[in-house]
mmCIF file of C-alpha atoms in Angstrom:
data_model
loop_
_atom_site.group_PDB
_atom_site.id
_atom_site.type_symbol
_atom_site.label_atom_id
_atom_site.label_comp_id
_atom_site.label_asym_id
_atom_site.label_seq_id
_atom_site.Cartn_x
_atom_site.Cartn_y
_atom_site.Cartn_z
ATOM 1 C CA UNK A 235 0.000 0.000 0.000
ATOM 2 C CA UNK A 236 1.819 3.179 -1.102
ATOM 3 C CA UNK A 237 1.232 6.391 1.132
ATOM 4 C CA UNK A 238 -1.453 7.703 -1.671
ATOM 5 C CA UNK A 239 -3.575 4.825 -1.649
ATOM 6 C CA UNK A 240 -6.799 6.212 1.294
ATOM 7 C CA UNK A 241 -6.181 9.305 -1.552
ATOM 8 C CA UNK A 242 -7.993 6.542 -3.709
ATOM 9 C CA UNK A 243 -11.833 6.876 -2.216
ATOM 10 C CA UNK A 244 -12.174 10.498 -3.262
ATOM 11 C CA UNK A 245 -14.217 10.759 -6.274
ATOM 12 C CA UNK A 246 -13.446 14.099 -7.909
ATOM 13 C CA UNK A 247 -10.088 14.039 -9.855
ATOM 14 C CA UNK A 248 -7.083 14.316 -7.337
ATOM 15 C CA UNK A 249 -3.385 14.268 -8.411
ATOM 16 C CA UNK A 250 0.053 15.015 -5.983
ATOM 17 C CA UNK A 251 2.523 17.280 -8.760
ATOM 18 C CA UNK A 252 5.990 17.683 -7.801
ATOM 19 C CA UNK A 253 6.645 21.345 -9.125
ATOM 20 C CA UNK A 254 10.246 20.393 -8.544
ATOM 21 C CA UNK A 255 10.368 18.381 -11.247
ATOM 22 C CA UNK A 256 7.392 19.474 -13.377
ATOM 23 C CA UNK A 257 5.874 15.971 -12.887
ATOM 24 C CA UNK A 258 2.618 14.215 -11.642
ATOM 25 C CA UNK A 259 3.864 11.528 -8.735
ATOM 26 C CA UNK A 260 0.280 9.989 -8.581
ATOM 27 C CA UNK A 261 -3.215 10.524 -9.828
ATOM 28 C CA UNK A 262 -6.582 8.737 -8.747
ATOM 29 C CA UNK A 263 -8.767 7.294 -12.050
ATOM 30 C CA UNK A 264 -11.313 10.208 -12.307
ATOM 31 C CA UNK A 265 -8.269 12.412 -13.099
ATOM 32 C CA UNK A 266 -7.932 10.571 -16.252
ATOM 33 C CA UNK A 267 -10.740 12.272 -18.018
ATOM 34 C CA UNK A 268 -9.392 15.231 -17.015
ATOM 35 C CA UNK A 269 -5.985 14.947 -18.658
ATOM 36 C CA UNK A 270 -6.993 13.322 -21.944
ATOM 37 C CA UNK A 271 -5.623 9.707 -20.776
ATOM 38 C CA UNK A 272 -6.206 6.329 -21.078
ATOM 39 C CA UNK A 273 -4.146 4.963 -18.554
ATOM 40 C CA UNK A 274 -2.259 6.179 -15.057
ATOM 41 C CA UNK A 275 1.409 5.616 -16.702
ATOM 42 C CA UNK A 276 0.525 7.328 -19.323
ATOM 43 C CA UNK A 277 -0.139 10.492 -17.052
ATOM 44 C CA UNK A 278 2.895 9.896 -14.597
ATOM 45 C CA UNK A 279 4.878 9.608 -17.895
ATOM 46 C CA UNK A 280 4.024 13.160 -18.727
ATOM 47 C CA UNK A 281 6.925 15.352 -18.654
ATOM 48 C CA UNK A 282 5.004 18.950 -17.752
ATOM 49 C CA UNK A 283 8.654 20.912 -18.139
ATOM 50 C CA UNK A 284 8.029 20.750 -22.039
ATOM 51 C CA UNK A 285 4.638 22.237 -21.798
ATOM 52 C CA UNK A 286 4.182 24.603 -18.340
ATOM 53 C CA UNK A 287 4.659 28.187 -18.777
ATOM 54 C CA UNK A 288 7.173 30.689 -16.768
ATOM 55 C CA UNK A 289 4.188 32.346 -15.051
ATOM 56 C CA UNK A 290 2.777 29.935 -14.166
ATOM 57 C CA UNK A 291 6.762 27.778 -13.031
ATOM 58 C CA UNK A 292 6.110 30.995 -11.022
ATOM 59 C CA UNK A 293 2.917 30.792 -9.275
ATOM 60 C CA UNK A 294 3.270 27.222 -8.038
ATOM 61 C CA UNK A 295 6.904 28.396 -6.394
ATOM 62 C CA UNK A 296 4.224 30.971 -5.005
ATOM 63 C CA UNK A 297 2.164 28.449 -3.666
ATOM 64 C CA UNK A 298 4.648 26.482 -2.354
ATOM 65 C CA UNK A 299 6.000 29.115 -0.174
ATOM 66 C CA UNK A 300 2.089 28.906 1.450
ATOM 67 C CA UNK A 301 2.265 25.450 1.887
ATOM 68 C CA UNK A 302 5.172 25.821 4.348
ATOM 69 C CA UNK A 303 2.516 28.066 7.050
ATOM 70 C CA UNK A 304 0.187 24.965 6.245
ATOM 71 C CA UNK A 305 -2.236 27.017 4.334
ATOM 72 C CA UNK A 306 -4.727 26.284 1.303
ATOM 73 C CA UNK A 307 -5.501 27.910 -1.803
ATOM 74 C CA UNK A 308 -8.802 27.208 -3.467
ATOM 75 C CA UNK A 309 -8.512 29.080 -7.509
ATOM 76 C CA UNK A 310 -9.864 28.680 -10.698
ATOM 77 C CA UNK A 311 -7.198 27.194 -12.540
ATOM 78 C CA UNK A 312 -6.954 26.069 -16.746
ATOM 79 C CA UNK A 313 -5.808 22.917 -17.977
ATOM 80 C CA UNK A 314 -5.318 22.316 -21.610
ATOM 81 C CA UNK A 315 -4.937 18.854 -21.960
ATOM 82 C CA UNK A 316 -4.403 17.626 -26.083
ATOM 83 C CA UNK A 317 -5.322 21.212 -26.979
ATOM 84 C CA UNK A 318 -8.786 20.768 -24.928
ATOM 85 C CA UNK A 319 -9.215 24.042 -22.797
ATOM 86 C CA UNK A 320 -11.372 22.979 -19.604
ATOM 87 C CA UNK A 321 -11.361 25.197 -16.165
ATOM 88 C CA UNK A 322 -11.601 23.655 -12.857
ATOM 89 C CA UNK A 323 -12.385 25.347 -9.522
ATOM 90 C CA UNK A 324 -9.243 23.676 -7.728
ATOM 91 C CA UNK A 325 -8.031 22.961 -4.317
ATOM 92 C CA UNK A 326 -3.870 23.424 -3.689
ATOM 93 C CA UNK A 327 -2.544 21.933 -0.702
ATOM 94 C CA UNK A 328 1.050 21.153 0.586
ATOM 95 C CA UNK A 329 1.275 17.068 1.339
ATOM 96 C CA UNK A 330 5.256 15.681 2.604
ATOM 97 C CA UNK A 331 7.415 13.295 0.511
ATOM 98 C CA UNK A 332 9.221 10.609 2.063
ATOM 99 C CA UNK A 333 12.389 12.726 0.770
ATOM 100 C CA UNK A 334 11.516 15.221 2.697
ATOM 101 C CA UNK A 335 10.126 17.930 0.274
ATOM 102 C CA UNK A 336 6.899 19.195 -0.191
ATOM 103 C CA UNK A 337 4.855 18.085 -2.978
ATOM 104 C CA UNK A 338 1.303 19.629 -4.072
ATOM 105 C CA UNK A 339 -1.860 17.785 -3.434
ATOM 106 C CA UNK A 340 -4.595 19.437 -6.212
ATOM 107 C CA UNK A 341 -7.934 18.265 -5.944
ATOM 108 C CA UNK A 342 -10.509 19.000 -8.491
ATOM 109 C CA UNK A 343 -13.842 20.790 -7.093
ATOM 110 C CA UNK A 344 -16.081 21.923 -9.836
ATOM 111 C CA UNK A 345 -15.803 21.424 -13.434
ATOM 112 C CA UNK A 346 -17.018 25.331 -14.639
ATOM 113 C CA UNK A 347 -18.938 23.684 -17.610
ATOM 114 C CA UNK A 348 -20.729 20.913 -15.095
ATOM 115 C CA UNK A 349 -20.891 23.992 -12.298
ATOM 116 C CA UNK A 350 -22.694 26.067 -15.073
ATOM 117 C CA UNK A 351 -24.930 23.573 -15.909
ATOM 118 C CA UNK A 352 -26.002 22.319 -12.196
ATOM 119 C CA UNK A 353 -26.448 26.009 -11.107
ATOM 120 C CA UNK A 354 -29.137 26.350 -13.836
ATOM 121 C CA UNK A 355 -30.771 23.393 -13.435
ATOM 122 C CA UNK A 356 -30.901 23.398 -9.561
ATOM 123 C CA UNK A 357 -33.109 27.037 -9.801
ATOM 124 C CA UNK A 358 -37.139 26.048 -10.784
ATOM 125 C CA UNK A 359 -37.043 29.540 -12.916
ATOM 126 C CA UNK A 360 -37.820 29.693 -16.402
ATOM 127 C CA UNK A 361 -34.855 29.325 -17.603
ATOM 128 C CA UNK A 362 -34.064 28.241 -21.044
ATOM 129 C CA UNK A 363 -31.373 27.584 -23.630
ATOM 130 C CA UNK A 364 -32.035 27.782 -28.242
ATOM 131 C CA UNK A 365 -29.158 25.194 -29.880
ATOM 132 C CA UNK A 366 -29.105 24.246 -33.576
ATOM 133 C CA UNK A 367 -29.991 21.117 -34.825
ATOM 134 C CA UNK A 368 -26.108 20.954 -34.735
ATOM 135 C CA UNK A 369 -25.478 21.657 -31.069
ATOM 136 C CA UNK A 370 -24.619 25.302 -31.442
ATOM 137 C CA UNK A 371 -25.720 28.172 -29.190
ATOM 138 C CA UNK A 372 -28.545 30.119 -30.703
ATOM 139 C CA UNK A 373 -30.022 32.160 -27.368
ATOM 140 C CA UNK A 374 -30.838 31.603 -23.573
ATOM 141 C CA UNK A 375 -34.097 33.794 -22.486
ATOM 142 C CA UNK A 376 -33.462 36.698 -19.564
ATOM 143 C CA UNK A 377 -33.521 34.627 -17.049
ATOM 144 C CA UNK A 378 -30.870 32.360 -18.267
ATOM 145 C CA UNK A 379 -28.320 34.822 -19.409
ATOM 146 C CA UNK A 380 -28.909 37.546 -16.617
ATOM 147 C CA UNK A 381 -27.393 35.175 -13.974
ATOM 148 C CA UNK A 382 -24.970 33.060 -16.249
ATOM 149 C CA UNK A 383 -24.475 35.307 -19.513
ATOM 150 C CA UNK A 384 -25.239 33.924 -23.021
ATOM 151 C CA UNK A 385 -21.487 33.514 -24.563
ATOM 152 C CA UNK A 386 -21.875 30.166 -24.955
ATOM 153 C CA UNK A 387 -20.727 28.343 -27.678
ATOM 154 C CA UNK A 388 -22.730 25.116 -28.108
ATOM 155 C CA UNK A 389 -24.060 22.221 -26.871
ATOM 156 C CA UNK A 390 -21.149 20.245 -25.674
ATOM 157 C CA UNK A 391 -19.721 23.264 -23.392
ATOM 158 C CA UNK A 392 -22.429 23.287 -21.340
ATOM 159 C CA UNK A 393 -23.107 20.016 -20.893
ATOM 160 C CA UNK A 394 -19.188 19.498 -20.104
ATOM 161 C CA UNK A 395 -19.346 16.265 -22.345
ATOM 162 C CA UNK A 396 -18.644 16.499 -25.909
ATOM 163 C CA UNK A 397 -19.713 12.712 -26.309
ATOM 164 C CA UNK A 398 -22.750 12.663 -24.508
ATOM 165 C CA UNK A 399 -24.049 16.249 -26.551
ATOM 166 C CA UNK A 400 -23.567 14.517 -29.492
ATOM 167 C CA UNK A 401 -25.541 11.568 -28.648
ATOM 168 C CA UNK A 402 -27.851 13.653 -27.337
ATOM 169 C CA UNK A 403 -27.851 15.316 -30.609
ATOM 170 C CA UNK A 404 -28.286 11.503 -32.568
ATOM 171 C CA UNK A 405 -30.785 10.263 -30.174
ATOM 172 C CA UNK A 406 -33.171 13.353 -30.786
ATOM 173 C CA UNK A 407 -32.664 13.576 -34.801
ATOM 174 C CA UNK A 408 -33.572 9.908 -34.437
ATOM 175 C CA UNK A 409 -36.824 10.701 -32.883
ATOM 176 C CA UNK A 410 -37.900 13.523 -35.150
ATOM 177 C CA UNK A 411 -35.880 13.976 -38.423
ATOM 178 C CA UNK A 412 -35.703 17.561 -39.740
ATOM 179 C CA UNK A 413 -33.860 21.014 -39.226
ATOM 180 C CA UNK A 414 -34.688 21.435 -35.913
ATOM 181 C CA UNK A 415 -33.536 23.120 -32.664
ATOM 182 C CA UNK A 416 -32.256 21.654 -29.693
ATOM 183 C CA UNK A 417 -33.912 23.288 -26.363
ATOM 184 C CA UNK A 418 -32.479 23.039 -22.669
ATOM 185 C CA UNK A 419 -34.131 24.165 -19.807
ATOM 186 C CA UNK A 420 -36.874 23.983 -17.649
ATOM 187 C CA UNK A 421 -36.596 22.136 -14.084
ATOM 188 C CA UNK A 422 -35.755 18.215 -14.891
ATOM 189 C CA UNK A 423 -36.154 18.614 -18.827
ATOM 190 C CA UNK A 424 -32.245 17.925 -20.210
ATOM 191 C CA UNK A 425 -32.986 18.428 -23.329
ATOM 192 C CA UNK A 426 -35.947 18.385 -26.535
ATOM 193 C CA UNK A 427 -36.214 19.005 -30.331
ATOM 194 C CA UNK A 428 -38.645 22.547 -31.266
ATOM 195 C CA UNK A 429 -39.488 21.527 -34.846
ATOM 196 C CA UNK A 430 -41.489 23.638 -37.265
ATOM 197 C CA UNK A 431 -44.163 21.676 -39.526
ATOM 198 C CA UNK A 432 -46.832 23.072 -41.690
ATOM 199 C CA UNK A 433 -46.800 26.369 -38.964
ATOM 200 C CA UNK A 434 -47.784 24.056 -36.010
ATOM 201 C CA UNK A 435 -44.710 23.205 -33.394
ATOM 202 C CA UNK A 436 -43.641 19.665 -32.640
ATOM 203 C CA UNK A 437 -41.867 19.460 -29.172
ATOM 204 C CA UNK A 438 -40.199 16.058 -27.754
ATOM 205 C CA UNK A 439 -38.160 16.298 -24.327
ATOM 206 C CA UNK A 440 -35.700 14.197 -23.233
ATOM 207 C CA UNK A 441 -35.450 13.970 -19.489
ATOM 208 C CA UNK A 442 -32.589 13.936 -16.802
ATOM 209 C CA UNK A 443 -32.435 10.512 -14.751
#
């Protein structure tokens, strides 16, 4: 049992970097998603030296310096991962190496596209989302973009799942076959298909388990 392994219960991605050395010591399966991977070696096989940038070599020597009074930083921080830009409300913390240094313990809180998504869904307000019958954004009423704006670009970013949008996408072109819209919003309803026939409107909803 390696000194990581209770680390292994925690469901939201959780990693230990060594900034020292620019490279991930050990990483629980839900931070595979996260990084693009398909497997744990590949991750700890990542050399981050080639790819991390001088501010931000700069910030972590920043954080480290907190560590040392035992404090916590909770930040929004970017990951681009295979050119994939994702940001994730994270969790920095100092945890000891058996060599004595002090490496940084990063859990993942909120995914901002899953955040976005939970926040609207968890208020009974009207609030809706317009897509295309390809997934992009078309407009989100008041109530929608008064608390969470309306730059969104399409399906898949605020449903945080790329894969799943575009099923979503199949399933409901499936179900009715035509240029249509695809319509989030409303309470429990994930997502439908607003279809324009002879002047009369055709709605079918799809609904969150």
């Amino acid at each position: 049992m390696d000194s990581f392994s209770p680390l292994y219960y925690l469901q939201n991605p959780i990693w230990v970097f060594d900034a020292d050395n620019k490279k991930i010591l050990w990483a629980n399966d839900k931070s595979l998603d996260l990084w693009e991977m398909t497997s744990i070696e590949e991750l700890l096989d990542r050399d981050f030296s080639q790819e991390i940038s001088a501010a931000a070599v700069a910030t972590l020597l920043e954080y480290q310096q907190t560590f040392k009074s035992h404090q916590t930083i909770k930040t929004w921080w970017r990951f681009t991962p295979k050119q994939i830009t994702k940001n994730m409300l994270c969790l920095f913390s100092g945890i000891p190496l058996t060599d004595g240094r002090t490496a940084m313990l990063i859990e993942v809180i909120a995914d901002e596209s899953y955040l976005r998504r939970d926040l609207a869904f968890s208020d009974c307000s009207n609030l809706a989302l317009l897509f295309s019958g390809d997934g992009l954004f078309l407009s989100a009423n008041d109530a929608f973009s008064s608390n969470y704006g309306d730059h969104l670009i399409d399906l898949s970013e605020f449903i945080g799942d790329i894969t799943l949008s575009q099923q979503w996408l199949e399933d409901a072109k499936k179900t009715i076959t035509s240029n249509a819209t695809v319509y989030v919003g409303l309470v429990k309803v994930i997502i439908g298909l607003i279809l324009k026939q002879n002047g009369s409107i055709i709605t079918h909803h799809y609904y969150c388990n």
